[in-house]
Coordinates of C-alpha atoms in Angstrom, one line a residue:
G1 CA -88.0 -10.6 4.7
I2 CA -88.7 -7.0 3.9
A3 CA -91.7 -6.8 6.3
S4 CA -89.6 -7.7 9.3
H5 CA -86.8 -5.3 8.3
V6 CA -89.4 -2.4 8.0
E7 CA -90.7 -3.2 11.4
E8 CA -87.3 -3.6 13.1
E9 CA -86.0 -0.3 11.6
N10 CA -89.3 1.5 12.1
I11 CA -89.2 2.8 8.5
P12 CA -92.0 5.3 8.0
G13 CA -94.8 5.1 5.5
T14 CA -97.6 2.7 4.7
W15 CA -96.1 -0.5 3.3
V16 CA -98.1 -3.1 1.2
Y17 CA -96.5 -6.5 0.6
L18 CA -97.8 -8.5 -2.3
S19 CA -97.0 -11.9 -3.8
S20 CA -98.1 -13.9 -6.8
K21 CA -101.2 -14.8 -4.8
D22 CA -102.4 -11.2 -5.1
G23 CA -102.3 -11.2 -8.9
D24 CA -100.5 -12.4 -12.0
L25 CA -98.3 -9.5 -13.3
R26 CA -98.1 -11.3 -16.7
S27 CA -101.7 -10.1 -17.2
I28 CA -101.9 -6.3 -17.8
E29 CA -105.5 -6.4 -16.5
Q30 CA -104.5 -8.0 -13.2
C31 CA -101.5 -5.8 -12.9
A32 CA -103.6 -2.7 -13.4
A33 CA -106.1 -3.9 -10.9
I34 CA -103.4 -4.1 -8.2
F35 CA -102.4 -0.5 -8.9
E36 CA -106.0 0.6 -8.9
K37 CA -106.6 -1.0 -5.5
H38 CA -103.5 0.1 -3.7
K39 CA -102.5 3.3 -5.6
P40 CA -98.8 3.1 -4.6
T41 CA -96.6 6.2 -4.7
H42 CA -93.4 4.1 -4.6
V43 CA -92.7 0.5 -5.8
I44 CA -89.9 -1.9 -5.1
H45 CA -90.1 -4.5 -7.9
C46 CA -88.9 -7.9 -6.8
A47 CA -91.3 -10.0 -8.8
A48 CA -89.8 -12.5 -11.3
L49 CA -89.9 -16.0 -12.6
V50 CA -86.7 -17.3 -10.9
G51 CA -84.9 -20.6 -10.3
G52 CA -81.6 -22.3 -10.0
L53 CA -79.2 -23.5 -12.6
F54 CA -81.0 -26.6 -13.8
I55 CA -84.5 -25.2 -14.3
N56 CA -83.0 -22.2 -16.1
K57 CA -81.2 -24.5 -18.5
R58 CA -84.4 -26.4 -19.2
H59 CA -86.7 -23.3 -19.6
N60 CA -84.7 -20.5 -21.0
V61 CA -87.5 -19.4 -23.4
E62 CA -90.0 -19.2 -20.6
F63 CA -87.6 -17.3 -18.3
L64 CA -87.1 -14.8 -21.0
T65 CA -90.7 -14.2 -22.3
E66 CA -92.6 -14.4 -19.0
N67 CA -90.2 -12.0 -17.2
I68 CA -90.3 -9.5 -20.2
Q69 CA -94.1 -9.7 -20.0
L70 CA -94.4 -9.0 -16.3
N71 CA -91.7 -6.3 -16.3
H72 CA -93.3 -4.5 -19.2
N73 CA -96.7 -4.6 -17.5
L74 CA -95.3 -3.3 -14.2
L75 CA -93.4 -0.4 -15.8
Q76 CA -96.5 0.5 -17.9
C77 CA -98.7 0.6 -14.8
C78 CA -96.1 2.6 -12.8
K79 CA -96.2 5.2 -15.6
D80 CA -100.0 5.2 -16.0
F81 CA -100.6 5.5 -12.2
N82 CA -98.0 8.2 -11.8
V83 CA -95.7 6.3 -9.4
T84 CA -93.1 8.7 -7.9
K85 CA -90.3 6.2 -7.9
L86 CA -89.8 2.6 -9.1
V87 CA -86.9 0.5 -7.9
S88 CA -86.4 -2.8 -9.7
L89 CA -84.1 -5.5 -8.6
S90 CA -81.9 -7.0 -11.3
S91 CA -79.3 -9.8 -11.0
T92 CA -75.6 -10.4 -11.3
C93 CA -76.3 -12.9 -14.0
V94 CA -76.8 -9.9 -16.4
F95 CA -73.0 -9.5 -16.7
P96 CA -71.1 -11.1 -19.5
E97 CA -69.8 -14.7 -19.0
K98 CA -66.2 -13.6 -19.6
L99 CA -65.7 -10.6 -17.4
E100 CA -63.0 -9.6 -14.9
F101 CA -64.0 -8.7 -11.4
P102 CA -64.5 -6.4 -9.7
T103 CA -66.8 -4.8 -12.2
S104 CA -69.6 -2.2 -12.5
E105 CA -73.0 -1.9 -14.3
E106 CA -71.4 0.0 -17.3
F107 CA -70.0 -3.4 -18.5
M108 CA -73.4 -5.1 -18.5
H109 CA -73.7 -5.2 -22.3
E110 CA -70.1 -6.0 -23.1
G111 CA -70.8 -9.6 -24.1
P112 CA -73.4 -12.3 -23.8
P113 CA -74.3 -13.7 -20.4
H114 CA -73.7 -17.3 -19.4
P115 CA -75.8 -19.5 -21.7
T116 CA -77.2 -21.6 -18.8
N117 CA -79.4 -18.6 -17.7
G118 CA -79.4 -16.5 -20.8
G119 CA -83.2 -16.1 -20.9
Y120 CA -83.4 -14.7 -17.4
A121 CA -80.3 -12.6 -17.8
Y122 CA -81.5 -10.9 -21.0
S123 CA -84.9 -10.2 -19.4
K124 CA -83.1 -8.4 -16.6
R125 CA -80.9 -6.5 -19.0
L126 CA -84.1 -5.4 -20.9
L127 CA -85.7 -4.3 -17.6
D128 CA -82.8 -1.8 -17.1
V129 CA -83.0 -0.7 -20.8
C130 CA -86.7 -0.2 -20.6
S131 CA -86.5 1.7 -17.4
R132 CA -84.0 4.2 -19.0
L133 CA -86.2 4.6 -22.0
Y134 CA -89.3 5.3 -19.9
N135 CA -87.3 7.9 -18.0
D136 CA -86.1 9.6 -21.3
E137 CA -89.6 9.5 -22.9
Y138 CA -92.0 10.1 -20.1
G139 CA -89.9 11.7 -17.4
T140 CA -90.4 8.8 -14.9
N141 CA -88.0 7.9 -12.1
F142 CA -87.3 4.2 -12.7
I143 CA -84.0 2.7 -11.5
T144 CA -82.6 -0.8 -11.3
L145 CA -80.3 -2.2 -8.6
I146 CA -78.0 -5.1 -9.2
P147 CA -77.5 -6.8 -5.9
T148 CA -75.2 -9.8 -5.4
N149 CA -76.8 -13.3 -5.0
L150 CA -79.6 -13.1 -2.4
F151 CA -81.0 -15.6 0.0
G152 CA -83.4 -15.4 2.9
P153 CA -86.8 -16.3 4.4
Y154 CA -89.4 -17.7 1.9
D155 CA -86.6 -18.7 -0.5
N156 CA -86.9 -21.7 -2.8
F157 CA -85.3 -24.5 -0.9
N158 CA -86.1 -27.1 -3.6
L159 CA -83.0 -29.3 -4.1
D160 CA -83.4 -29.5 -7.8
D161 CA -84.7 -26.0 -8.8
G162 CA -83.5 -23.7 -6.0
H163 CA -80.3 -21.5 -5.9
V164 CA -77.1 -22.6 -4.2
I165 CA -77.4 -21.2 -0.7
P166 CA -81.0 -22.3 0.0
G167 CA -80.0 -25.7 -1.5
L168 CA -77.1 -26.0 0.9
I169 CA -79.3 -25.0 3.8
H170 CA -81.7 -27.7 2.9
R171 CA -79.0 -30.3 2.5
C172 CA -77.5 -29.2 5.9
Y173 CA -81.0 -29.6 7.5
L174 CA -81.4 -33.1 6.0
A175 CA -77.9 -34.1 7.2
K176 CA -78.7 -33.0 10.7
Q177 CA -82.0 -34.8 10.7
K178 CA -80.3 -38.0 9.7
G179 CA -77.3 -37.5 11.9
E180 CA -75.0 -37.6 8.9
P181 CA -71.9 -35.4 8.2
F182 CA -72.5 -32.4 6.0
G183 CA -70.2 -31.6 3.1
Y184 CA -70.1 -30.2 -0.4
L185 CA -67.8 -30.3 -3.4
G186 CA -66.1 -27.2 -4.7
V187 CA -62.8 -25.7 -5.6
R188 CA -61.0 -23.2 -3.4
Q189 CA -60.1 -20.9 -6.3
T190 CA -63.8 -20.0 -6.9
S191 CA -65.6 -17.5 -4.7
S192 CA -69.1 -16.1 -4.7
S193 CA -70.7 -13.2 -2.9
V194 CA -74.1 -13.6 -1.2
L195 CA -76.3 -11.3 0.8
C196 CA -79.3 -11.9 3.0
T197 CA -82.5 -10.3 1.7
Q198 CA -83.1 -8.1 4.7
K199 CA -79.8 -6.3 4.0
I200 CA -80.8 -5.1 0.5
L201 CA -83.8 -3.0 1.6
G202 CA -81.8 -0.1 2.8
A203 CA -80.5 0.5 -0.7
S204 CA -83.9 0.2 -2.2
Y205 CA -85.8 3.2 -0.9

């Protein structure tokens, strides 16, 4: 993950790595307590309620409301604690369902996202909108990056609720354990870009 990349590249600074075990960002009190404890000067915001296609379809409301809540709390704390720079990771699902590729972030709001993950997509769109509004009103330095589909260590390898690549890795592992051939269904005309999480850090600081 990020920690191993920082060590391998000998990136300077004091790095603090947090997970949901360190606090619930949906609570403004817990979010503020984290900032009070660590007093960060720079923040890379990767936190989100995430999941694969099927869990998104089942819980679009929760993916919208809970992500809006945690994003708002984090932006508010970054402002209140005078964070020098906030880099938030967005998602390619923010783009409209009907869109020609290659594309760029200026087309983000040119139509509705795919309905299967609309809740998550709209929460990420609003994260970018709120970041720009904070910059305009308070002079903050909040930016959002839209990486391609990511995978890596500590991913969600659940066969029902995870994303495509960790799901394929899990299926490949099970096939190897059972001594069975590994295959998957798809169409050759469809392509998708993926990136290992360690590779995104260089663009984030």
